[in-house]
XYZ file of N, CA and C in Angstrom:
753
model
N -14.567 37.715 0.666
C -13.422 36.973 1.012
C -13.700 35.463 1.207
N -12.933 34.689 0.563
C -13.126 33.201 0.582
C -12.098 32.539 1.452
N -12.283 31.385 1.993
C -11.249 30.687 2.735
C -10.216 30.241 1.636
N -8.981 30.177 2.175
C -7.898 29.688 1.294
C -7.959 28.276 1.102
N -7.796 27.786 -0.155
C -7.939 26.319 -0.284
C -6.678 25.716 0.241
N -6.914 24.392 0.649
C -5.794 23.693 1.260
C -5.179 22.790 0.100
N -4.086 23.277 -0.400
C -3.356 22.644 -1.555
C -3.212 21.055 -1.374
N -2.608 20.765 -0.187
C -2.276 19.365 0.083
C -3.610 18.578 0.039
N -4.545 19.116 0.790
C -5.823 18.272 1.002
C -6.471 18.137 -0.343
N -6.452 19.105 -1.227
C -7.077 18.927 -2.572
C -6.379 18.062 -3.460
N -5.015 18.026 -3.402
C -4.324 17.161 -4.229
C -4.483 15.665 -3.822
N -4.543 15.410 -2.496
C -4.791 14.121 -2.009
C -6.085 13.605 -2.423
N -7.210 14.492 -2.313
C -8.471 14.100 -2.686
C -8.629 13.841 -4.109
N -7.817 14.351 -4.912
C -7.896 14.222 -6.360
C -7.064 12.931 -6.827
N -6.327 12.272 -5.854
C -5.564 11.157 -6.103
C -4.235 11.459 -6.596
N -3.756 12.725 -6.414
C -2.456 13.144 -6.835
C -1.476 13.121 -5.708
N -0.188 13.229 -6.122
C 0.997 13.276 -5.151
C 1.018 14.593 -4.498
N 1.214 14.642 -3.136
C 1.514 15.886 -2.398
C 2.820 15.920 -1.974
N 3.573 16.997 -2.416
C 4.991 17.182 -1.986
C 5.069 18.063 -0.833
N 5.665 17.623 0.220
C 5.810 18.495 1.483
C 7.300 18.577 1.890
N 7.678 19.729 2.143
C 9.093 19.958 2.592
C 9.293 20.285 4.136
N 10.246 19.647 4.655
C 10.502 19.918 6.067
C 11.863 20.575 6.203
N 12.195 21.273 7.242
C 13.435 21.869 7.541
C 13.505 23.284 7.285
N 12.446 23.995 6.790
C 12.403 25.358 6.710
C 11.950 26.025 8.040
N 12.837 26.927 8.603
C 12.553 27.321 9.920
C 12.268 28.791 10.098
N 12.156 29.565 9.049
C 11.739 30.912 9.189
C 11.064 31.352 7.930
N 10.322 32.510 8.043
C 9.447 32.915 6.929
C 10.366 33.193 5.619
N 11.477 33.806 5.767
C 12.304 34.012 4.595
C 12.728 32.899 3.902
N 13.028 31.782 4.616
C 13.335 30.493 3.954
C 12.128 29.899 3.152
N 10.982 30.049 3.730
C 9.734 29.574 3.025
C 9.507 30.397 1.713
N 9.795 31.773 1.829
C 9.729 32.578 0.654
C 10.765 32.160 -0.336
N 11.913 31.887 -0.006
C 12.931 31.467 -0.903
C 12.592 30.211 -1.576
N 11.922 29.268 -0.865
C 11.619 27.981 -1.316
C 10.416 27.985 -2.147
N 9.534 29.026 -1.950
C 8.214 29.110 -2.519
C 8.144 28.772 -4.063
N 9.069 29.307 -4.833
C 8.854 29.084 -6.337
C 9.149 27.599 -6.854
N 9.451 26.800 -5.971
C 9.864 25.399 -6.406
C 8.653 24.446 -6.553
N 7.391 24.965 -6.291
C 6.292 24.254 -6.635
C 5.841 23.029 -5.758
N 6.385 23.214 -4.541
C 5.838 22.150 -3.538
C 4.402 22.471 -3.031
N 3.782 21.538 -2.412
C 2.346 21.747 -2.027
C 2.280 22.139 -0.533
N 3.245 21.800 0.313
C 3.102 22.151 1.684
C 4.447 22.291 2.376
N 4.379 22.821 3.631
C 5.620 22.995 4.390
C 5.388 22.414 5.745
N 6.131 21.521 6.129
C 6.101 20.862 7.475
C 6.830 21.686 8.438
N 6.069 22.313 9.318
C 6.623 23.155 10.403
C 6.673 22.427 11.732
N 8.047 22.446 12.249
C 8.373 21.482 13.327
C 8.150 22.046 14.717
N 6.936 21.549 15.337
C 6.658 22.046 16.697
C 6.857 20.895 17.758
N 7.338 19.745 17.358
C 7.669 18.819 18.380
C 9.185 18.745 18.605
N 9.961 18.809 17.538
C 11.380 18.777 17.789
C 12.036 20.160 17.367
N 11.267 21.143 17.065
C 11.821 22.396 16.763
C 11.106 23.479 17.546
N 11.245 24.752 17.125
C 10.868 25.885 17.951
C 9.517 26.489 17.434
N 8.775 25.893 16.638
C 7.590 26.382 16.221
C 6.461 26.405 17.344
N 5.931 27.539 17.585
C 4.955 27.679 18.630
C 3.946 28.928 18.261
N 3.076 29.238 19.191
C 2.096 30.188 18.868
C 2.746 31.546 18.532
N 3.906 31.877 19.048
C 4.551 33.210 18.816
C 5.085 33.418 17.496
N 5.394 32.317 16.759
C 5.947 32.577 15.425
C 5.048 31.956 14.331
N 3.920 31.420 14.601
C 3.109 30.647 13.691
C 2.508 31.659 12.686
N 2.190 32.862 13.215
C 1.543 33.842 12.220
C 2.472 34.077 11.037
N 3.666 34.442 11.226
C 4.565 34.742 10.137
C 4.940 33.566 9.287
N 5.038 32.432 9.802
C 5.397 31.162 9.162
C 4.264 30.678 8.218
N 2.997 30.796 8.726
C 1.824 30.485 7.982
C 1.555 31.541 6.951
N 1.790 32.737 7.182
C 1.579 33.707 6.155
C 2.445 33.602 5.009
N 3.772 33.199 5.229
C 4.641 32.892 4.167
C 4.229 31.704 3.242
N 3.594 30.680 3.981
C 3.160 29.525 3.229
C 1.953 30.073 2.411
N 1.017 30.801 2.972
C -0.204 31.384 2.277
C 0.321 32.172 1.044
N 1.284 32.855 1.159
C 1.835 33.713 -0.070
C 2.020 32.858 -1.243
N 2.647 31.696 -1.066
C 2.979 30.803 -2.239
C 1.948 29.592 -2.371
N 0.800 29.718 -1.706
C -0.150 28.670 -1.987
C 0.094 27.374 -1.321
N 1.103 27.368 -0.359
C 1.493 26.105 0.189
C 0.811 25.851 1.495
N 0.499 24.591 1.760
C -0.217 24.287 2.983
C 0.656 24.323 4.207
N 0.470 25.000 5.252
C 1.195 24.978 6.439
C 0.723 23.848 7.245
N 1.654 22.911 7.561
C 1.404 21.613 8.203
C 2.251 21.614 9.562
N 1.631 21.746 10.596
C 2.405 21.844 11.911
C 2.358 20.597 12.652
N 3.592 20.015 12.947
C 3.550 18.928 13.920
C 3.721 19.492 15.270
N 2.652 19.091 16.183
C 2.666 19.481 17.516
C 3.336 18.531 18.314
N 3.499 18.725 19.624
C 4.376 17.804 20.429
C 3.555 16.860 21.359
N 2.183 16.998 21.207
C 1.343 16.055 22.062
C -0.030 16.077 21.517
N -0.722 15.028 21.855
C -2.151 14.790 21.356
C -2.963 15.356 22.400
N -3.062 16.764 22.420
C -3.834 17.596 23.244
C -4.884 18.439 22.479
N -6.148 18.398 22.630
C -7.168 19.025 21.873
C -6.883 20.524 21.876
N -6.598 21.248 22.994
C -6.484 22.519 23.191
C -5.285 22.947 22.246
N -4.164 22.159 22.348
C -2.944 22.536 21.500
C -3.249 22.445 20.039
N -4.018 21.439 19.691
C -4.307 21.195 18.305
C -5.162 22.445 17.749
N -6.178 22.839 18.527
C -7.022 23.896 17.945
C -6.356 25.267 18.078
N -5.578 25.458 19.132
C -4.866 26.744 19.214
C -3.893 26.844 18.049
N -3.272 25.820 17.582
C -2.245 25.818 16.465
C -3.063 26.195 15.252
N -4.231 25.559 14.972
C -5.090 25.916 13.876
C -5.457 27.429 13.984
N -5.830 27.888 15.115
C -6.261 29.308 15.441
C -5.242 30.315 15.028
N -3.907 29.787 15.141
C -2.779 30.724 14.784
C -2.470 30.667 13.345
N -3.249 29.953 12.582
C -2.999 30.073 11.023
C -2.618 28.838 10.479
N -2.284 27.725 11.124
C -2.024 26.385 10.507
C -3.146 26.008 9.671
N -2.876 25.224 8.612
C -3.919 24.618 7.702
C -3.854 23.094 7.952
N -2.913 22.650 8.568
C -2.761 21.188 8.774
C -2.082 20.844 10.167
N -2.466 19.787 10.785
C -1.926 19.386 11.991
C -1.400 17.867 11.907
N -0.142 17.751 12.511
C 0.359 16.417 12.554
C 0.599 16.103 14.028
N 0.009 14.900 14.377
C 0.092 14.494 15.818
C 0.899 13.264 16.013
N 1.935 13.337 16.833
C 2.846 12.108 16.917
C 2.246 11.015 17.801
N 2.823 9.864 17.689
C 2.588 8.684 18.605
C 1.087 8.487 18.790
N 0.383 8.331 17.700
C -1.090 7.906 17.736
C -1.053 6.394 17.769
N -1.382 5.832 18.880
C -1.187 4.374 18.963
C -2.528 3.539 19.193
N -3.631 4.204 19.336
C -4.838 3.564 19.418
C -5.942 4.390 18.723
N -7.176 3.625 18.636
C -8.287 4.405 17.991
C -8.743 5.506 18.620
N -8.789 5.367 20.042
C -9.290 6.655 20.925
C -8.311 7.757 20.691
N -7.038 7.495 20.610
C -6.095 8.642 20.426
C -6.309 9.271 19.085
N -6.623 8.447 17.991
C -6.794 8.926 16.824
C -8.104 9.791 16.712
N -9.150 9.349 17.490
C -10.403 10.121 17.582
C -10.194 11.380 18.267
N -9.219 11.446 19.304
C -8.899 12.608 20.005
C -8.304 13.734 19.071
N -7.680 13.264 18.057
C -7.081 14.356 17.080
C -8.165 14.974 16.238
N -9.239 14.061 15.806
C -10.255 14.647 15.121
C -11.245 15.623 16.060
N -11.284 15.207 17.203
C -12.187 16.014 18.262
C -11.487 17.391 18.501
N -10.101 17.422 18.485
C -9.504 18.642 18.668
C -9.394 19.501 17.385
N -9.433 18.774 16.279
C -9.090 19.466 14.907
C -10.317 19.918 14.135
N -11.520 19.413 14.483
C -12.739 19.738 13.723
C -13.767 20.414 14.478
N -14.373 21.426 13.930
C -15.625 22.012 14.524
C -16.750 21.133 14.658
N -17.666 21.438 15.499
C -18.938 20.679 15.661
C -19.631 20.770 14.205
N -20.359 19.768 13.723
C -20.846 18.554 14.568
C -19.760 17.426 14.501
N -18.625 17.594 13.887
C -17.683 16.510 13.704
C -16.859 16.331 14.982
N -16.346 17.497 15.450
C -15.474 17.491 16.582
C -15.830 18.516 17.709
N -14.857 18.908 18.500
C -15.042 19.738 19.687
C -14.160 20.925 19.552
N -13.625 21.402 18.425
C -12.724 22.419 18.336
C -13.380 23.735 18.874
N -12.681 24.507 19.597
C -13.307 25.726 20.142
C -13.672 26.783 19.081
N -14.837 27.389 19.312
C -15.283 28.155 18.365
C -14.706 29.655 18.284
N -13.653 29.679 17.418
C -12.853 30.810 17.251
C -12.549 30.977 15.780
N -12.689 32.110 15.181
C -12.302 32.394 13.833
C -10.808 32.479 13.681
N -10.189 31.632 13.231
C -8.726 31.519 13.140
C -8.207 32.587 12.126
N -6.886 32.869 12.026
C -6.346 33.732 11.099
C -6.687 33.332 9.715
N -6.878 32.060 9.449
C -7.322 31.582 8.043
C -8.847 32.033 7.947
N -9.549 32.425 8.917
C -10.915 32.808 8.767
C -11.285 34.186 8.705
N -10.310 34.971 8.887
C -10.580 36.530 8.955
C -11.321 36.973 7.686
N -12.457 37.566 7.702
C -13.220 38.084 6.588
C -13.936 36.994 5.887
N -13.930 35.761 6.247
C -14.615 34.700 5.729
C -16.025 34.578 6.397
N -17.079 35.024 5.903
C -18.386 34.985 6.605
C -18.860 33.625 6.916
N -18.621 32.709 6.110
C -19.154 31.215 6.449
C -18.084 30.378 6.885
N -17.136 30.953 7.600
C -15.897 30.140 8.038
C -16.161 28.922 8.774
N -17.125 29.026 9.764
C -17.437 27.862 10.617
C -18.176 26.689 9.861
N -18.784 27.160 8.699
C -19.545 26.194 7.916
C -18.582 25.410 7.011
N -17.445 25.929 6.639
C -16.642 25.262 5.613
C -15.234 25.069 6.074
N -14.849 25.540 7.290
C -13.469 25.267 7.719
C -13.084 23.911 7.862
N -13.924 22.956 8.247
C -13.600 21.620 8.469
C -13.267 20.962 7.087
N -13.772 21.496 5.952
C -13.436 20.895 4.658
C -12.026 21.245 4.205
N -11.316 22.272 4.882
C -10.046 22.655 4.418
C -9.004 22.451 5.514
N -9.431 21.719 6.549
C -8.433 21.426 7.692
C -7.946 20.068 7.637
N -6.566 19.955 7.449
C -5.776 18.682 7.208
C -5.438 18.042 8.470
N -5.747 16.756 8.705
C -5.300 16.111 9.952
C -4.503 14.810 9.577
N -3.375 14.817 10.170
C -2.323 13.652 9.878
C -2.002 13.026 11.246
N -2.114 11.775 11.286
C -1.512 10.951 12.514
C -0.326 10.229 12.142
N 0.610 10.199 13.073
C 1.837 9.403 12.986
C 1.768 8.089 13.520
N 1.981 7.059 12.597
C 2.099 5.663 12.946
C 3.554 5.460 13.226
N 4.082 5.482 14.467
C 5.596 5.513 14.700
C 5.900 4.663 15.821
N 4.971 3.727 16.171
C 5.354 2.817 17.350
C 4.800 1.432 16.838
N 5.453 0.304 17.244
C 4.989 -0.904 16.881
C 3.600 -1.181 17.412
N 3.290 -0.652 18.542
C 1.925 -0.846 19.075
C 0.883 -0.253 18.190
N 1.247 0.850 17.580
C 0.266 1.473 16.550
C 0.156 0.600 15.391
N 1.192 -0.053 14.923
C 1.079 -0.988 13.815
C 0.136 -2.124 14.185
N 0.340 -2.687 15.402
C -0.528 -3.695 15.840
C -1.941 -3.274 15.942
N -2.231 -1.984 16.327
C -3.621 -1.499 16.410
C -4.087 -0.805 15.098
N -3.304 -1.032 14.065
C -3.589 -0.169 12.850
C -5.104 -0.334 12.287
N -5.507 -1.531 12.199
C -6.789 -1.870 11.617
C -7.874 -1.029 12.347
N -7.767 -0.927 13.672
C -8.819 -0.083 14.432
C -8.486 1.380 14.321
N -7.245 1.855 14.280
C -6.980 3.191 13.992
C -7.577 3.626 12.649
N -7.452 2.755 11.652
C -7.926 3.185 10.284
C -9.405 3.353 10.191
N -10.169 2.948 11.179
C -11.671 3.164 11.068
C -12.047 4.558 11.554
N -11.176 5.368 11.961
C -11.471 6.675 12.489
C -11.704 7.652 11.261
N -12.766 8.218 11.004
C -13.053 9.116 9.984
C -12.465 10.473 10.151
N -12.208 11.244 9.061
C -11.864 12.560 9.093
C -10.305 12.748 9.184
N -9.667 11.764 9.259
C -8.110 11.793 9.290
C -7.654 11.597 7.715
N -6.952 12.661 7.305
C -6.570 12.702 5.937
C -5.319 11.739 5.567
N -4.362 11.773 6.469
C -3.262 10.962 6.059
C -2.726 10.052 7.381
N -2.446 8.938 7.051
C -1.757 7.993 8.175
C -0.334 7.899 7.683
N 0.510 8.514 8.463
C 1.872 8.769 8.119
C 2.741 7.722 8.864
N 3.348 6.877 8.138
C 4.273 5.862 8.808
C 5.741 6.531 8.993
N 6.022 6.704 10.152
C 7.325 7.407 10.512
C 8.501 6.354 10.831
N 9.542 6.313 9.992
C 10.405 5.211 10.164
C 11.372 5.229 11.391
N 11.823 6.342 11.832
C 12.857 6.417 12.867
C 12.303 5.968 14.154
N 11.328 6.465 14.663
C 10.626 6.076 15.929
C 10.105 4.683 15.868
N 9.657 4.331 14.670
C 9.204 2.891 14.517
C 10.350 1.806 14.563
N 11.446 2.232 14.036
C 12.647 1.243 14.206
C 13.016 1.152 15.593
N 13.079 2.324 16.307
C 13.500 2.250 17.692
C 12.469 1.452 18.512
N 11.219 1.669 18.301
C 10.191 0.781 19.061
C 10.384 -0.671 18.728
N 10.952 -1.067 17.656
C 11.083 -2.453 17.278
C 12.549 -3.065 17.801
N 13.311 -2.070 18.489
C 14.499 -2.546 18.888
C 15.753 -2.330 17.991
N 15.501 -1.512 16.945
C 16.500 -1.395 15.924
C 16.824 0.153 15.813
N 17.202 0.716 16.942
C 17.487 2.156 16.959
C 18.517 2.547 15.910
N 18.234 3.446 15.090
C 19.125 4.044 14.166
C 19.275 3.052 12.962
N 18.651 1.878 12.928
C 18.822 1.004 11.784
C 17.545 0.953 10.950
N 17.259 1.953 10.282
C 16.055 1.999 9.460
C 16.012 1.049 8.295
N 17.262 0.593 7.908
C 17.222 -0.332 6.808
C 17.103 -1.863 7.222
N 16.961 -2.073 8.499
C 16.849 -3.543 8.852
C 15.586 -4.134 8.204
N 15.709 -5.410 7.748
C 14.713 -6.005 7.039
C 13.337 -5.963 7.789
N 13.367 -6.310 9.093
C 12.156 -6.213 9.803
C 11.395 -4.859 9.802
N 12.325 -3.848 9.907
C 11.658 -2.508 9.936
C 11.097 -2.138 8.523
N 11.847 -2.376 7.444
C 11.362 -2.182 6.127
C 10.125 -2.903 5.892
N 10.115 -4.277 6.216
C 8.933 -5.104 6.053
C 7.679 -4.487 6.759
N 7.901 -4.016 7.974
C 6.844 -3.417 8.774
C 6.357 -2.132 8.166
N 7.198 -1.288 7.661
C 6.888 -0.090 6.930
C 6.026 -0.380 5.742
N 6.517 -1.265 4.973
C 5.812 -1.610 3.660
C 4.509 -2.236 3.986
N 4.379 -3.074 4.928
C 3.096 -3.731 5.284
C 2.144 -2.776 5.746
N 2.538 -1.743 6.622
C 1.633 -0.788 7.109
C 1.155 0.124 6.008
N 2.057 0.490 5.072
C 1.560 1.322 3.916
C 0.566 0.639 3.206
N 0.681 -0.582 2.939
C -0.245 -1.351 2.183
C -1.516 -1.574 2.893
N -1.493 -1.867 4.213
C -2.705 -1.966 4.942
C -3.552 -0.643 5.024
N -2.879 0.561 5.007
C -3.466 1.738 5.013
C -4.269 1.929 3.661
N -3.625 1.636 2.645
C -4.277 1.841 1.340
C -5.394 0.714 1.047
N -5.137 -0.385 1.490
C -6.183 -1.426 1.357
C -7.476 -1.117 2.131
N -7.337 -0.249 3.147
C -8.495 0.163 3.853
C -9.137 1.360 3.293
N -8.651 1.817 2.173
C -9.156 2.983 1.344
C -8.732 4.378 1.964
N -7.686 4.325 2.773
C -7.176 5.567 3.267
C -5.935 5.991 2.635
N -5.452 7.255 3.004
C -4.255 7.822 2.242
C -2.980 7.592 3.125
N -1.975 7.146 2.533
C -0.671 6.731 3.286
C 0.376 7.827 2.980
N 1.223 8.124 3.981
C 2.294 9.041 3.776
C 3.428 8.463 4.575
N 4.689 8.926 4.100
C 5.874 8.495 4.771
C 7.023 9.459 4.259
N 8.088 9.263 4.949
C 9.420 10.055 4.552
C 10.039 9.422 3.266
N 9.994 10.169 2.272
C 10.375 9.731 0.928
C 11.635 10.499 0.477
N 12.781 9.967 0.601
C 14.043 10.680 0.254
C 14.431 10.337 -1.252
N 15.531 10.888 -1.690
C 15.799 10.782 -3.137
C 15.985 9.367 -3.552
N 16.533 8.537 -2.623
C 16.730 7.165 -3.002
C 15.531 6.175 -2.720
N 14.472 6.765 -2.123
C 13.299 5.884 -1.868
C 12.009 6.375 -2.424
N 12.095 7.658 -3.045
C 10.813 8.220 -3.479
C 10.125 7.425 -4.542
N 10.908 6.913 -5.477
C 10.352 6.088 -6.620
C 9.585 4.801 -6.073
N 10.250 4.206 -5.050
C 9.760 3.006 -4.541
C 8.311 3.333 -3.917
N 8.350 4.428 -3.050
C 7.090 4.712 -2.408
C 5.928 5.157 -3.241
N 6.365 5.977 -4.317
C 5.260 6.271 -5.378
C 4.697 5.099 -6.026
N 5.621 4.077 -6.364
C 5.169 2.909 -7.024
C 4.165 2.090 -6.002
N 4.404 2.303 -4.719
C 3.663 1.575 -3.698
C 2.380 2.273 -3.470
N 2.106 3.394 -4.079
C 0.865 4.122 -3.885
C 0.767 5.256 -2.823
N 2.017 5.434 -2.278
C 2.009 6.567 -1.293
C 1.815 7.922 -1.904
N 0.828 8.622 -1.427
C 0.468 10.025 -1.961
C 1.200 11.147 -1.249
N 1.326 11.052 0.075
C 1.875 12.212 0.881
C 3.337 11.921 1.008
N 4.160 12.722 0.367
C 5.591 12.486 0.239
C 6.304 13.673 1.144
N 7.046 13.242 2.177
C 7.801 14.219 2.967
C 9.281 14.090 2.647
N 9.827 15.173 2.567
C 11.377 15.214 2.377
C 11.960 16.444 3.099
N 13.143 16.320 3.606
C 13.775 17.377 4.349
C 14.811 18.053 3.631
N 15.118 19.359 3.786
C 16.097 20.067 3.053
C 17.499 19.644 3.492
N 17.570 19.042 4.649
C 18.818 18.743 5.201
C 19.747 17.847 4.275
N 19.007 16.801 3.789
C 19.800 15.919 2.951
C 20.260 16.583 1.739
N 19.351 17.502 1.090
C 19.775 18.092 -0.129
C 20.888 19.111 0.058
N 20.948 19.735 1.281
C 21.969 20.743 1.553
C 23.270 19.908 1.677
N 23.327 18.668 2.433
C 24.453 17.934 2.803
C 25.034 17.470 1.347
N 24.132 16.850 0.578
C 24.620 16.313 -0.632
C 25.109 17.385 -1.671
N 24.533 18.427 -1.683
C 24.918 19.515 -2.619
C 26.220 20.074 -2.175
N 26.490 20.328 -0.924
C 27.761 20.800 -0.353
C 28.852 19.878 -0.605
N 28.587 18.600 -0.408
C 29.684 17.542 -0.660
C 30.089 17.571 -2.244
N 29.060 17.619 -3.081
C 29.293 17.586 -4.422
C 30.071 18.938 -4.861
N 29.729 19.998 -4.249
C 30.338 21.241 -4.567
C 31.831 21.154 -4.223
N 32.165 20.642 -3.030
C 33.533 20.452 -2.542
C 34.354 19.489 -3.374
N 33.602 18.369 -3.796
C 34.268 17.378 -4.618
C 34.704 17.994 -5.968
N 33.805 18.744 -6.638
C 34.144 19.346 -7.850
C 35.426 20.324 -7.785
N 35.298 21.123 -6.690
C 36.391 22.115 -6.432
C 37.848 21.431 -6.215
N 37.694 20.359 -5.312
C 38.918 19.583 -5.128
C 39.366 18.859 -6.239
N 38.458 18.478 -7.182
C 38.893 17.721 -8.386
C 39.749 18.618 -9.307
N 39.370 20.009 -9.410
C 39.951 20.963 -10.217
C 41.411 21.246 -9.662
N 41.394 21.256 -8.258
C 42.580 21.665 -7.528
C 43.860 20.643 -7.755
N 43.370 19.307 -7.807
C 44.370 18.252 -7.949
C 44.765 18.075 -9.366
């Protein structure tokens, strides 16, 4: 038995784009979406109901389709981070990482010794894998959210922390922290996002952000590799188009 490869981590390491979908809330939805060829599923444990009781089924559905299960936890707590990994997650997203020490805490909770301090337990991803503790670190994806202006101000120091795979610039909270709540398109917000993404890549690190239909080309051209999109926008636009077509025939 060999450890399952982390699809998102491998694609990022190869310099490729990694496509990650958010908004799938149960295993059947993940199964239904599986054939679309995405690399990962963002499972929402900060603003959603993902926790230890349902992670097993959610991550098994991701495994079935070779997609990386990426779980956003609700706080930067080492025990929560490694418990989430123990329950089968292949990646962790930690919100509001604003300092170098907070970024290092993510690594300490997400990696086994000698890199970090993750508790020594063979997670669901490690069942039957004889050398799990030797190789698990290589398949564990760690993502920190840069979503406060204080994090942007501390970004150069945060970027010096090793073993973080993606520095994800999150637009909504960043806009709020800049005094532009709900106004993601404000020039100051957009300039800050673009600058942060550039600084991440100039430091030789991998950048991620929310990339919707109308912005994905922009961010790919800017070098962003980790692309997150939610199903909500696609459902809304598809529903509106469907009704528009029907009403057009009726009139």
